[in-house]
Tab-separated table of C-alpha atoms and ligand atoms in Angstrom:
chain	number	residue	atom	x	y	z
A	29	MET	CA	-5.918	30.140	-18.165
A	30	GLN	CA	-8.726	32.627	-18.858
A	31	TYR	CA	-7.035	35.765	-20.118
A	32	GLN	CA	-8.584	39.231	-20.211
A	33	ASN	CA	-7.927	42.090	-22.563
A	34	SER	CA	-7.173	44.885	-20.111
A	35	LEU	CA	-4.191	46.674	-18.634
A	36	ALA	CA	-5.492	45.960	-15.135
A	37	PHE	CA	-5.496	42.229	-15.886
A	38	ALA	CA	-1.947	42.389	-17.302
A	39	LYS	CA	-0.800	44.178	-14.163
A	40	GLN	CA	-2.520	41.562	-12.025
A	41	LEU	CA	-0.610	38.806	-13.863
A	42	ASP	CA	2.650	40.649	-13.155
A	43	LYS	CA	1.729	40.859	-9.496
A	44	GLU	CA	1.101	37.109	-9.342
A	45	ASP	CA	4.228	36.268	-11.355
A	46	PRO	CA	6.803	34.579	-9.081
A	47	LEU	CA	9.596	35.669	-11.465
A	48	SER	CA	8.614	39.327	-11.810
A	49	HIS	CA	11.523	40.411	-9.572
A	50	LEU	CA	14.038	39.314	-12.214
A	51	ARG	CA	13.192	42.248	-14.486
A	52	ASN	CA	14.844	44.598	-12.004
A	53	ARG	CA	18.091	42.745	-12.394
A	54	PHE	CA	18.410	43.810	-16.045
A	55	HIS	CA	19.156	47.113	-17.703
A	56	ILE	CA	16.068	47.964	-19.736
A	57	PRO	CA	16.978	50.340	-22.600
A	58	LYS	CA	15.259	53.744	-22.467
A	59	ASP	CA	14.447	56.505	-24.930
A	60	LYS	CA	15.774	60.070	-24.663
A	61	ASN	CA	13.010	61.016	-22.231
A	62	GLY	CA	13.857	58.173	-19.921
A	63	ASN	CA	10.905	55.938	-20.842
A	64	ASN	CA	11.557	52.207	-21.021
A	65	TRP	CA	11.523	50.603	-24.430
A	66	LEU	CA	9.125	47.728	-24.941
A	67	TYR	CA	11.907	45.307	-25.812
A	68	PHE	CA	10.848	42.256	-27.816
A	69	THR	CA	14.157	41.329	-29.424
A	70	GLY	CA	15.716	39.107	-26.794
A	71	ASN	CA	15.787	36.533	-29.611
A	72	SER	CA	18.331	38.738	-31.347
A	73	LEU	CA	20.297	40.313	-28.493
A	74	GLY	CA	19.365	39.584	-24.911
A	75	LEU	CA	19.461	42.449	-22.400
A	76	GLN	CA	22.333	43.058	-20.024
A	77	PRO	CA	22.060	41.677	-16.488
A	78	LYS	CA	23.099	44.343	-13.980
A	79	GLN	CA	25.566	41.932	-12.398
A	80	THR	CA	27.509	41.499	-15.659
A	81	LYS	CA	29.633	44.560	-14.981
A	82	GLU	CA	30.605	43.241	-11.560
A	83	TYR	CA	31.671	39.876	-13.002
A	84	ILE	CA	33.785	41.498	-15.725
A	85	ASN	CA	35.257	43.991	-13.279
A	86	GLN	CA	36.410	41.135	-11.068
A	87	GLU	CA	38.494	39.750	-13.942
A	88	LEU	CA	39.807	43.204	-14.932
A	89	LYS	CA	40.859	43.726	-11.328
A	90	ASP	CA	42.605	40.375	-11.110
A	91	TRP	CA	44.328	40.962	-14.433
A	92	ALA	CA	45.522	44.394	-13.216
A	93	SER	CA	46.836	43.105	-9.922
A	94	LEU	CA	48.060	39.641	-10.865
A	95	GLY	CA	49.033	39.664	-14.535
A	96	VAL	CA	49.794	36.170	-15.769
A	97	GLU	CA	49.436	34.765	-12.257
A	98	GLY	CA	45.696	35.292	-12.640
A	99	HIS	CA	45.594	31.959	-14.467
A	100	PHE	CA	46.094	30.365	-11.055
A	101	GLU	CA	45.621	33.083	-8.445
A	102	ALA	CA	42.574	35.019	-9.641
A	103	LYS	CA	39.444	34.736	-7.532
A	104	ASN	CA	38.161	32.517	-10.341
A	105	PRO	CA	41.408	31.059	-11.715
A	106	TRP	CA	41.364	31.638	-15.491
A	107	LEU	CA	42.889	28.301	-16.308
A	108	HIS	CA	39.624	26.589	-15.431
A	109	TYR	CA	37.233	29.394	-16.322
A	110	HIS	CA	35.304	27.572	-19.042
A	111	GLU	CA	34.586	24.778	-16.561
A	112	TYR	CA	32.652	27.187	-14.338
A	113	LEU	CA	30.083	27.478	-17.132
A	114	THR	CA	29.634	23.822	-17.985
A	115	THR	CA	27.093	22.594	-15.444
A	116	ALA	CA	24.804	25.596	-15.844
A	117	MET	CA	24.969	25.340	-19.609
A	118	ALA	CA	24.356	21.588	-19.513
A	119	ASN	CA	21.268	22.194	-17.353
A	120	ILE	CA	19.934	24.752	-19.809
A	121	VAL	CA	20.098	22.406	-22.810
A	122	GLY	CA	19.376	19.149	-20.974
A	123	ALA	CA	22.801	17.588	-21.348
A	124	LYS	CA	25.426	15.876	-19.217
A	125	PRO	CA	28.413	18.057	-18.300
A	126	ILE	CA	30.753	15.906	-20.401
A	127	GLU	CA	28.621	16.728	-23.447
A	128	VAL	CA	28.919	20.519	-23.230
A	129	VAL	CA	31.571	23.195	-23.576
A	130	VAL	CA	31.505	26.951	-24.150
A	131	MET	CA	33.951	28.042	-26.859
A	132	ASN	CA	34.371	30.103	-30.033
A	133	THR	CA	31.303	31.416	-31.814
A	134	LEU	CA	28.344	29.615	-33.316
A	135	THR	CA	29.235	29.338	-36.991
A	136	THR	CA	32.825	28.458	-36.102
A	137	ASN	CA	31.564	25.667	-33.876
A	138	LEU	CA	29.314	24.346	-36.635
A	139	HIS	CA	32.333	24.087	-38.913
A	140	LEU	CA	34.487	22.401	-36.273
A	141	LEU	CA	31.672	19.933	-35.634
A	142	MET	CA	31.322	19.236	-39.336
A	143	VAL	CA	35.049	18.505	-39.514
A	144	SER	CA	34.248	15.547	-37.263
A	145	PHE	CA	30.669	14.697	-38.168
A	146	TYR	CA	30.387	15.507	-41.854
A	147	ARG	CA	32.510	12.767	-43.351
A	148	PRO	CA	31.095	12.402	-46.844
A	149	THR	CA	31.845	9.577	-49.239
A	150	LYS	CA	31.240	9.608	-52.995
A	151	LYS	CA	27.877	7.942	-52.461
A	152	LYS	CA	26.755	9.332	-49.127
A	153	TYR	CA	27.510	13.034	-49.089
A	154	LYS	CA	24.300	15.075	-49.173
A	155	ILE	CA	23.219	17.494	-46.430
A	156	VAL	CA	19.625	18.260	-45.410
A	157	ILE	CA	18.727	21.688	-44.017
A	158	GLU	CA	15.377	23.361	-43.489
A	159	SER	CA	14.436	25.643	-46.407
A	160	ASP	CA	14.194	28.655	-44.107
A	161	ALA	CA	17.511	27.987	-42.404
A	162	PHE	CA	19.360	30.967	-40.947
A	163	PRO	CA	21.656	32.288	-43.712
A	164	SER	CA	24.874	31.594	-41.793
A	165	ASP	CA	23.955	27.907	-41.460
A	166	ARG	CA	23.134	27.669	-45.139
A	167	TYR	CA	26.421	29.306	-46.140
A	168	ALA	CA	28.266	27.031	-43.730
A	169	VAL	CA	26.878	23.782	-45.174
A	170	GLU	CA	27.249	25.028	-48.749
A	171	SER	CA	30.890	25.803	-48.093
A	172	GLN	CA	31.387	22.364	-46.526
A	173	LEU	CA	29.944	20.699	-49.631
A	174	LYS	CA	32.253	22.759	-51.856
A	175	PHE	CA	35.227	22.160	-49.575
A	176	HIS	CA	34.743	18.423	-50.060
A	177	GLY	CA	34.445	18.872	-53.842
A	178	PHE	CA	30.671	18.441	-54.213
A	179	ASP	CA	28.187	20.432	-56.225
A	180	VAL	CA	25.891	22.463	-53.962
A	181	LYS	CA	22.851	21.985	-56.215
A	182	GLU	CA	23.246	18.218	-56.068
A	183	GLY	CA	24.344	18.022	-52.491
A	184	LEU	CA	21.998	20.349	-50.607
A	185	ILE	CA	18.508	19.078	-49.872
A	186	GLU	CA	15.894	21.425	-48.465
A	187	TRP	CA	13.202	20.287	-46.065
A	188	LYS	CA	10.362	22.617	-47.035
A	189	PRO	CA	6.935	23.447	-45.636
A	190	ARG	CA	4.106	22.128	-47.803
A	191	GLU	CA	2.561	24.305	-50.493
A	192	GLY	CA	0.642	27.155	-48.839
A	193	GLU	CA	1.984	26.320	-45.355
A	194	GLU	CA	4.614	28.002	-43.200
A	195	LEU	CA	5.606	25.222	-40.823
A	196	LEU	CA	7.669	22.083	-41.265
A	197	ASN	CA	6.148	18.626	-41.001
A	198	SER	CA	8.363	15.771	-39.744
A	199	ASP	CA	6.583	13.333	-42.056
A	200	ASP	CA	8.120	15.195	-44.984
A	201	LEU	CA	11.583	14.832	-43.488
A	202	GLU	CA	10.884	11.141	-43.043
A	203	ASN	CA	10.017	10.904	-46.751
A	204	ILE	CA	13.221	12.665	-47.773
A	205	ILE	CA	15.207	10.176	-45.686
A	206	LEU	CA	13.249	7.186	-46.955
A	207	GLN	CA	13.879	8.206	-50.548
A	208	GLN	CA	17.415	9.591	-50.403
A	209	GLY	CA	18.765	8.532	-47.026
A	210	ASN	CA	21.442	6.347	-48.578
A	211	GLU	CA	22.960	9.432	-50.184
A	212	ILE	CA	22.573	11.696	-47.162
A	213	ALA	CA	25.474	12.106	-44.752
A	214	LEU	CA	24.160	14.872	-42.472
A	215	LEU	CA	21.029	16.624	-41.251
A	216	LEU	CA	21.722	20.114	-39.901
A	217	ILE	CA	18.471	21.574	-38.642
A	218	GLY	CA	17.524	24.630	-36.584
A	219	GLY	CA	15.906	23.206	-33.431
A	220	VAL	CA	13.764	26.329	-33.114
A	221	ASN	CA	13.350	27.975	-36.495
A	222	TYR	CA	14.498	31.597	-36.342
A	223	TYR	CA	11.774	32.806	-38.720
A	224	THR	CA	8.625	30.957	-37.654
A	225	GLY	CA	9.594	30.154	-34.063
A	226	GLN	CA	8.647	26.492	-34.630
A	227	PHE	CA	10.256	24.139	-32.084
A	228	LEU	CA	10.845	20.827	-33.782
A	229	ASP	CA	10.684	17.398	-32.166
A	230	LEU	CA	14.413	16.718	-31.854
A	231	LYS	CA	13.959	13.109	-30.792
A	232	ARG	CA	11.902	12.368	-33.863
A	233	ILE	CA	14.446	14.105	-36.125
A	234	ALA	CA	17.223	12.036	-34.550
A	235	GLU	CA	15.286	8.810	-35.095
A	236	ILE	CA	14.487	9.698	-38.691
A	237	GLY	CA	18.108	10.589	-39.467
A	238	HIS	CA	19.617	7.622	-37.682
A	239	SER	CA	17.249	5.178	-39.432
A	240	LYS	CA	19.494	5.579	-42.499
A	241	ASP	CA	22.768	6.235	-40.696
A	242	CYS	CA	22.735	9.970	-41.240
A	243	VAL	CA	24.441	12.142	-38.629
A	244	VAL	CA	22.051	14.566	-36.929
A	245	GLY	CA	23.193	18.037	-35.870
A	246	ILE	CA	21.048	20.805	-34.403
A	247	ASP	CA	21.526	24.562	-34.397
A	248	LEU	CA	20.071	25.689	-31.106
A	249	ALA	CA	20.641	29.454	-31.444
A	250	HIS	CA	16.942	30.149	-30.948
A	251	GLY	CA	16.431	27.349	-28.478
A	252	ALA	CA	19.064	27.723	-25.769
A	253	GLY	CA	17.563	29.541	-22.795
A	254	ASN	CA	14.169	29.554	-24.509
A	255	ILE	CA	12.840	25.995	-24.686
A	256	GLN	CA	13.961	22.787	-22.951
A	257	PRO	CA	15.530	20.758	-25.752
A	258	LYS	CA	16.654	17.739	-23.659
A	259	LEU	CA	19.638	17.265	-25.936
A	260	HIS	CA	20.971	14.128	-24.273
A	261	ASP	CA	17.654	12.272	-24.335
A	262	SER	CA	16.927	13.380	-27.896
A	263	GLY	CA	19.847	11.266	-29.108
A	264	ILE	CA	21.096	13.852	-31.633
A	265	ASP	CA	24.797	13.681	-32.393
A	266	PHE	CA	25.846	17.305	-31.978
A	267	ALA	CA	24.576	20.833	-31.496
A	268	ALA	CA	25.801	24.409	-31.266
A	269	TRP	CA	24.246	27.695	-30.139
A	270	CYS	CA	25.190	31.276	-29.403
A	271	THR	CA	24.878	32.946	-25.996
A	272	TYR	CA	23.948	36.504	-26.977
A	273	LYS	CA	20.282	35.801	-27.767
A	274	TYR	CA	18.227	34.234	-24.974
A	275	LEU	CA	21.341	33.681	-22.877
A	276	ASN	CA	21.956	37.423	-22.357
A	277	SER	CA	25.755	37.218	-22.534
A	278	GLY	CA	26.559	40.240	-24.671
A	279	PRO	CA	27.002	41.029	-28.375
A	280	GLY	CA	29.094	38.459	-30.233
A	281	SER	CA	29.675	36.466	-27.079
A	282	LEU	CA	30.953	32.900	-27.148
A	283	ALA	CA	28.934	29.873	-28.187
A	284	GLY	CA	27.931	26.534	-26.728
A	285	LEU	CA	28.772	23.169	-28.213
A	286	PHE	CA	27.220	19.774	-27.513
A	287	VAL	CA	28.578	16.385	-28.543
A	288	HIS	CA	26.487	13.448	-27.416
A	289	GLU	CA	28.048	11.184	-24.825
A	290	LYS	CA	28.014	8.292	-27.301
A	291	HIS	CA	30.852	10.119	-29.136
A	292	ALA	CA	32.637	11.383	-26.018
A	293	TYR	CA	35.356	8.763	-25.880
A	294	LYS	CA	35.985	8.222	-29.607
A	295	LYS	CA	39.500	9.558	-29.590
A	296	ASP	CA	40.003	8.608	-33.227
A	297	LEU	CA	37.182	10.858	-34.478
A	298	PRO	CA	38.821	13.174	-36.990
A	299	ARG	CA	39.060	16.720	-35.660
A	300	PHE	CA	41.189	19.827	-35.656
A	301	ALA	CA	43.543	20.221	-32.750
A	302	GLY	CA	45.125	22.910	-30.608
A	303	TRP	CA	46.601	22.975	-27.151
A	304	TRP	CA	43.188	23.412	-25.494
A	305	ASN	CA	41.826	20.038	-26.567
A	306	HIS	CA	44.991	18.338	-25.388
A	307	ASN	CA	44.873	16.450	-22.089
A	308	LYS	CA	44.703	19.000	-19.245
A	309	GLU	CA	47.115	17.031	-17.077
A	310	THR	CA	49.996	17.323	-19.509
A	311	ARG	CA	49.029	20.470	-21.446
A	312	PHE	CA	51.796	22.589	-19.991
A	313	ASN	CA	54.403	19.964	-20.461
A	314	MET	CA	54.472	21.329	-24.020
A	315	ARG	CA	56.547	18.534	-25.457
A	316	MET	CA	54.075	15.678	-25.391
A	317	PRO	CA	52.451	14.277	-28.523
A	318	PHE	CA	48.800	15.342	-28.903
A	319	ASP	CA	46.502	13.499	-26.507
A	320	VAL	CA	42.882	14.504	-27.059
A	321	MET	CA	40.481	15.127	-24.166
A	322	SER	CA	37.239	13.205	-23.844
A	323	GLY	CA	33.865	14.818	-24.277
A	324	ALA	CA	32.928	18.189	-25.711
A	325	GLU	CA	36.127	19.768	-24.330
A	326	GLY	CA	37.917	17.692	-26.929
A	327	TRP	CA	36.759	20.169	-29.604
A	328	GLN	CA	38.372	23.276	-28.073
A	329	LEU	CA	41.399	24.781	-29.767
A	330	SER	CA	42.451	27.920	-27.929
A	331	ASN	CA	42.561	29.302	-24.434
A	332	PRO	CA	39.310	31.243	-24.100
A	333	PRO	CA	38.563	34.967	-23.655
A	334	ILE	CA	37.927	35.384	-19.934
A	335	LEU	CA	36.168	38.769	-20.181
A	336	SER	CA	33.507	37.335	-22.467
A	337	MET	CA	33.214	34.257	-20.281
A	338	ALA	CA	32.697	36.450	-17.232
A	339	ALA	CA	29.649	37.952	-18.967
A	340	ILE	CA	28.382	34.446	-19.697
A	341	LYS	CA	28.901	33.427	-16.090
A	342	ALA	CA	26.948	36.462	-14.867
A	343	SER	CA	24.003	35.357	-16.968
A	344	LEU	CA	24.231	31.600	-16.427
A	345	ASP	CA	24.323	32.103	-12.663
A	346	MET	CA	20.878	33.673	-12.992
A	347	PHE	CA	19.646	30.733	-15.066
A	348	GLU	CA	20.963	28.349	-12.412
A	349	GLU	CA	19.216	30.331	-9.706
A	350	VAL	CA	15.834	30.312	-11.452
A	351	GLY	CA	15.939	27.096	-13.472
A	352	MET	CA	14.569	26.460	-16.949
A	353	THR	CA	11.417	24.785	-15.640
A	354	ALA	CA	10.193	27.943	-13.893
A	355	LEU	CA	11.232	30.110	-16.813
A	356	ARG	CA	9.433	27.881	-19.257
A	357	GLU	CA	6.307	27.923	-17.138
A	358	LYS	CA	6.208	31.705	-17.178
A	359	SER	CA	7.160	31.767	-20.843
A	360	GLU	CA	4.171	29.662	-21.884
A	361	LYS	CA	1.859	31.943	-19.935
A	362	LEU	CA	3.423	35.148	-21.240
A	363	THR	CA	3.415	34.057	-24.878
A	364	GLY	CA	-0.073	32.603	-24.392
A	365	TYR	CA	-1.237	36.046	-23.260
A	366	PHE	CA	0.492	37.652	-26.225
A	367	GLU	CA	-1.270	35.232	-28.571
A	368	PHE	CA	-4.620	35.862	-26.880
A	369	LEU	CA	-4.246	39.633	-27.317
A	370	ILE	CA	-3.159	39.352	-30.960
A	371	ASN	CA	-6.231	37.222	-31.582
A	372	THR	CA	-8.452	40.000	-30.225
A	373	ILE	CA	-7.302	42.226	-33.095
A	374	ASN	CA	-10.244	42.081	-35.389
A	375	SER	CA	-8.478	42.104	-38.711
A	376	ASP	CA	-7.817	39.489	-41.353
A	377	THR	CA	-4.574	41.187	-42.337
A	378	ILE	CA	-2.825	39.716	-39.314
A	379	LYS	CA	-1.816	36.101	-38.843
A	380	ILE	CA	0.438	34.299	-36.384
A	381	ILE	CA	2.618	31.830	-38.297
A	382	THR	CA	4.205	30.311	-35.177
A	383	PRO	CA	2.631	27.004	-34.049
A	384	ARG	CA	-0.456	27.333	-31.845
A	385	ASN	CA	0.600	24.452	-29.638
A	386	PRO	CA	2.810	25.822	-26.806
A	387	LYS	CA	4.885	22.615	-26.909
A	388	GLU	CA	5.880	23.384	-30.495
A	389	ARG	CA	7.181	26.892	-29.883
A	390	GLY	CA	9.302	28.940	-27.512
A	391	CYS	CA	8.487	32.496	-26.500
A	392	GLN	CA	8.664	34.005	-29.979
A	393	LEU	CA	5.593	34.743	-32.067
A	394	SER	CA	6.083	35.578	-35.726
A	395	ILE	CA	3.260	37.786	-36.874
A	396	GLN	CA	2.529	38.133	-40.542
A	397	VAL	CA	0.883	41.415	-41.517
A	398	LYS	CA	-0.551	41.248	-45.023
A	399	ASN	CA	0.371	44.178	-47.285
A	400	ALA	CA	2.529	45.691	-44.569
A	401	ASN	CA	5.957	47.081	-45.248
A	402	LYS	CA	8.830	48.291	-43.160
A	403	ASN	CA	6.878	51.467	-42.297
A	404	LEU	CA	4.968	49.482	-39.733
A	405	HIS	CA	8.242	48.500	-38.098
A	406	LYS	CA	9.293	52.180	-38.099
A	407	LYS	CA	6.029	53.227	-36.496
A	408	LEU	CA	6.495	50.625	-33.780
A	409	ILE	CA	9.977	51.964	-33.082
A	410	GLU	CA	8.597	55.524	-32.872
A	411	ASN	CA	6.339	54.164	-30.150
A	412	LYS	CA	9.323	52.569	-28.385
A	413	VAL	CA	8.348	49.039	-29.420
A	414	ILE	CA	11.458	47.163	-30.493
A	415	THR	CA	10.672	44.147	-32.655
A	416	ASP	CA	12.446	42.439	-35.496
A	417	TRP	CA	11.219	42.947	-39.044
A	418	ARG	CA	11.755	40.168	-41.595
A	419	GLU	CA	11.019	40.725	-45.251
A	420	PRO	CA	8.538	40.496	-46.780
A	421	ASP	CA	5.911	40.977	-44.063
A	422	VAL	CA	6.759	39.314	-40.752
A	423	ILE	CA	7.325	40.877	-37.334
A	424	ARG	CA	9.167	38.585	-34.953
A	425	CYS	CA	8.473	39.343	-31.290
A	426	ALA	CA	9.938	37.533	-28.339
A	427	PRO	CA	8.515	38.237	-24.888
A	428	VAL	CA	11.345	36.896	-22.737
A	429	PRO	CA	10.309	35.473	-19.348
A	430	MET	CA	13.479	36.761	-17.609
A	431	TYR	CA	12.662	40.433	-18.159
A	432	ASN	CA	9.475	41.022	-20.129
A	433	SER	CA	6.272	41.687	-18.237
A	434	PHE	CA	2.641	40.994	-19.010
A	435	GLU	CA	2.246	44.757	-19.062
A	436	ASP	CA	4.895	45.010	-21.825
A	437	VAL	CA	2.887	42.536	-23.863
A	438	TYR	CA	-0.391	44.367	-23.295
A	439	LYS	CA	1.107	47.731	-24.279
A	440	MET	CA	2.852	46.299	-27.318
A	441	VAL	CA	-0.334	44.814	-28.741
A	442	SER	CA	-2.262	48.069	-28.099
A	443	ILE	CA	0.351	49.996	-30.060
A	444	LEU	CA	0.389	47.428	-32.853
A	445	LYS	CA	-3.393	47.618	-33.100
A	446	LYS	CA	-3.320	51.419	-33.477
A	447	ASN	CA	-0.717	51.279	-36.219
A	448	LEU	CA	-2.121	48.541	-38.437
B	524	LIG	C1	21.988	33.973	-34.569
B	524	LIG	C2	22.229	32.796	-35.417
B	524	LIG	C3	23.473	32.584	-36.035
B	524	LIG	C4	24.617	33.577	-35.895
B	524	LIG	O1	25.843	32.952	-36.025
B	524	LIG	P1	27.177	33.584	-35.385
B	524	LIG	O2	28.210	32.627	-35.797
B	524	LIG	O3	26.979	33.688	-33.911
B	524	LIG	O4	27.366	34.954	-35.974
B	524	LIG	C5	23.632	31.428	-36.777
B	524	LIG	N1	22.624	30.544	-36.923
B	524	LIG	C6	21.410	30.733	-36.358
B	524	LIG	C7	20.323	29.722	-36.536
B	524	LIG	C8	21.179	31.871	-35.603
B	524	LIG	O5	19.978	32.072	-35.060
């Protein structure tokens, strides 16, 4: 694609964009004067689909008119509500329906998964994470090490970028596993790194981990709804992700969980239990001994919050309608245009640390601005550009194919240029 640095060209791209109509189906935040924000933080909190209210209202209405009977008599009977989300979610992450469930929140799911998949022994107990892991993931694995009586300094291994580099290299992970694999129980890696936006080769990570019998888990918070991770084919053991970032399901909304089919029928896998991972057929019998369900549903504990699930359904229905392939196609073009425009800024203070290869990134570009401080971020906000500032000097920007336009990207880069 030959891009051009002009507003007219950006507008032309919007005109030719087969997904441009989707933007109108979202609420775009506005300033006091009614001007749209240039919203580049869909990687932090996705925007609200207009139909979300309608979906939640349906459940409020059924609750008001039916009370407890809504479990069976609601338009979308609550008893099965989480099942309405499974196929769409499985399509988004490239999984089979039996491998996916929506439940709890992300960090909670990581812990529940580690109950089953982090089974350390005295000799094989270490955990590998990427050095720039999201803090919650780091705290989670540190607490798991401590919970099992291990020393964090001994037990936590960091996969780091090489000296002077920002990105991770799978060869280095391979070396860690070659050297210490016999002592490593688990790899827990962010599939798309939240800081650099690097999309790692999940299949390769799975192969590296499994070569020494290490369990491989992936945090997909920055991947779900952004890239196509093909979780089933990758062969990883488990994954979890939130739905409030690229999946536009509302602040603090529920999370997704993936357990590979190869573990789906292992009823003796250790796990925590509640009535919601007990066999559906006999759940309400209430007096039966625990009989765990197969597949990802076998990790649920509680009956789920329907109002939050209604918001997820409103969003996932849009993903089903459009499909990840079309979204990804637009995303590569949109982020490619963003990259092109950033590269026209004639300044050596600015550097994109996200991979240049579109296959190794999602929509996010992380832009390092040498000697910048948070004032730059403030100036962007004054100009209605909403980005995410990460100390010491990185702006993370995510043009989201569902609702960002080429014009947004053009305007954002013009404003950035003026404020450097
Ligand atoms: C957003 C994010 C989280 C947040 O965890 P919650 O449990 O949803 O609060 C955790 N890990 C990663 C990698 C994230 O990007």
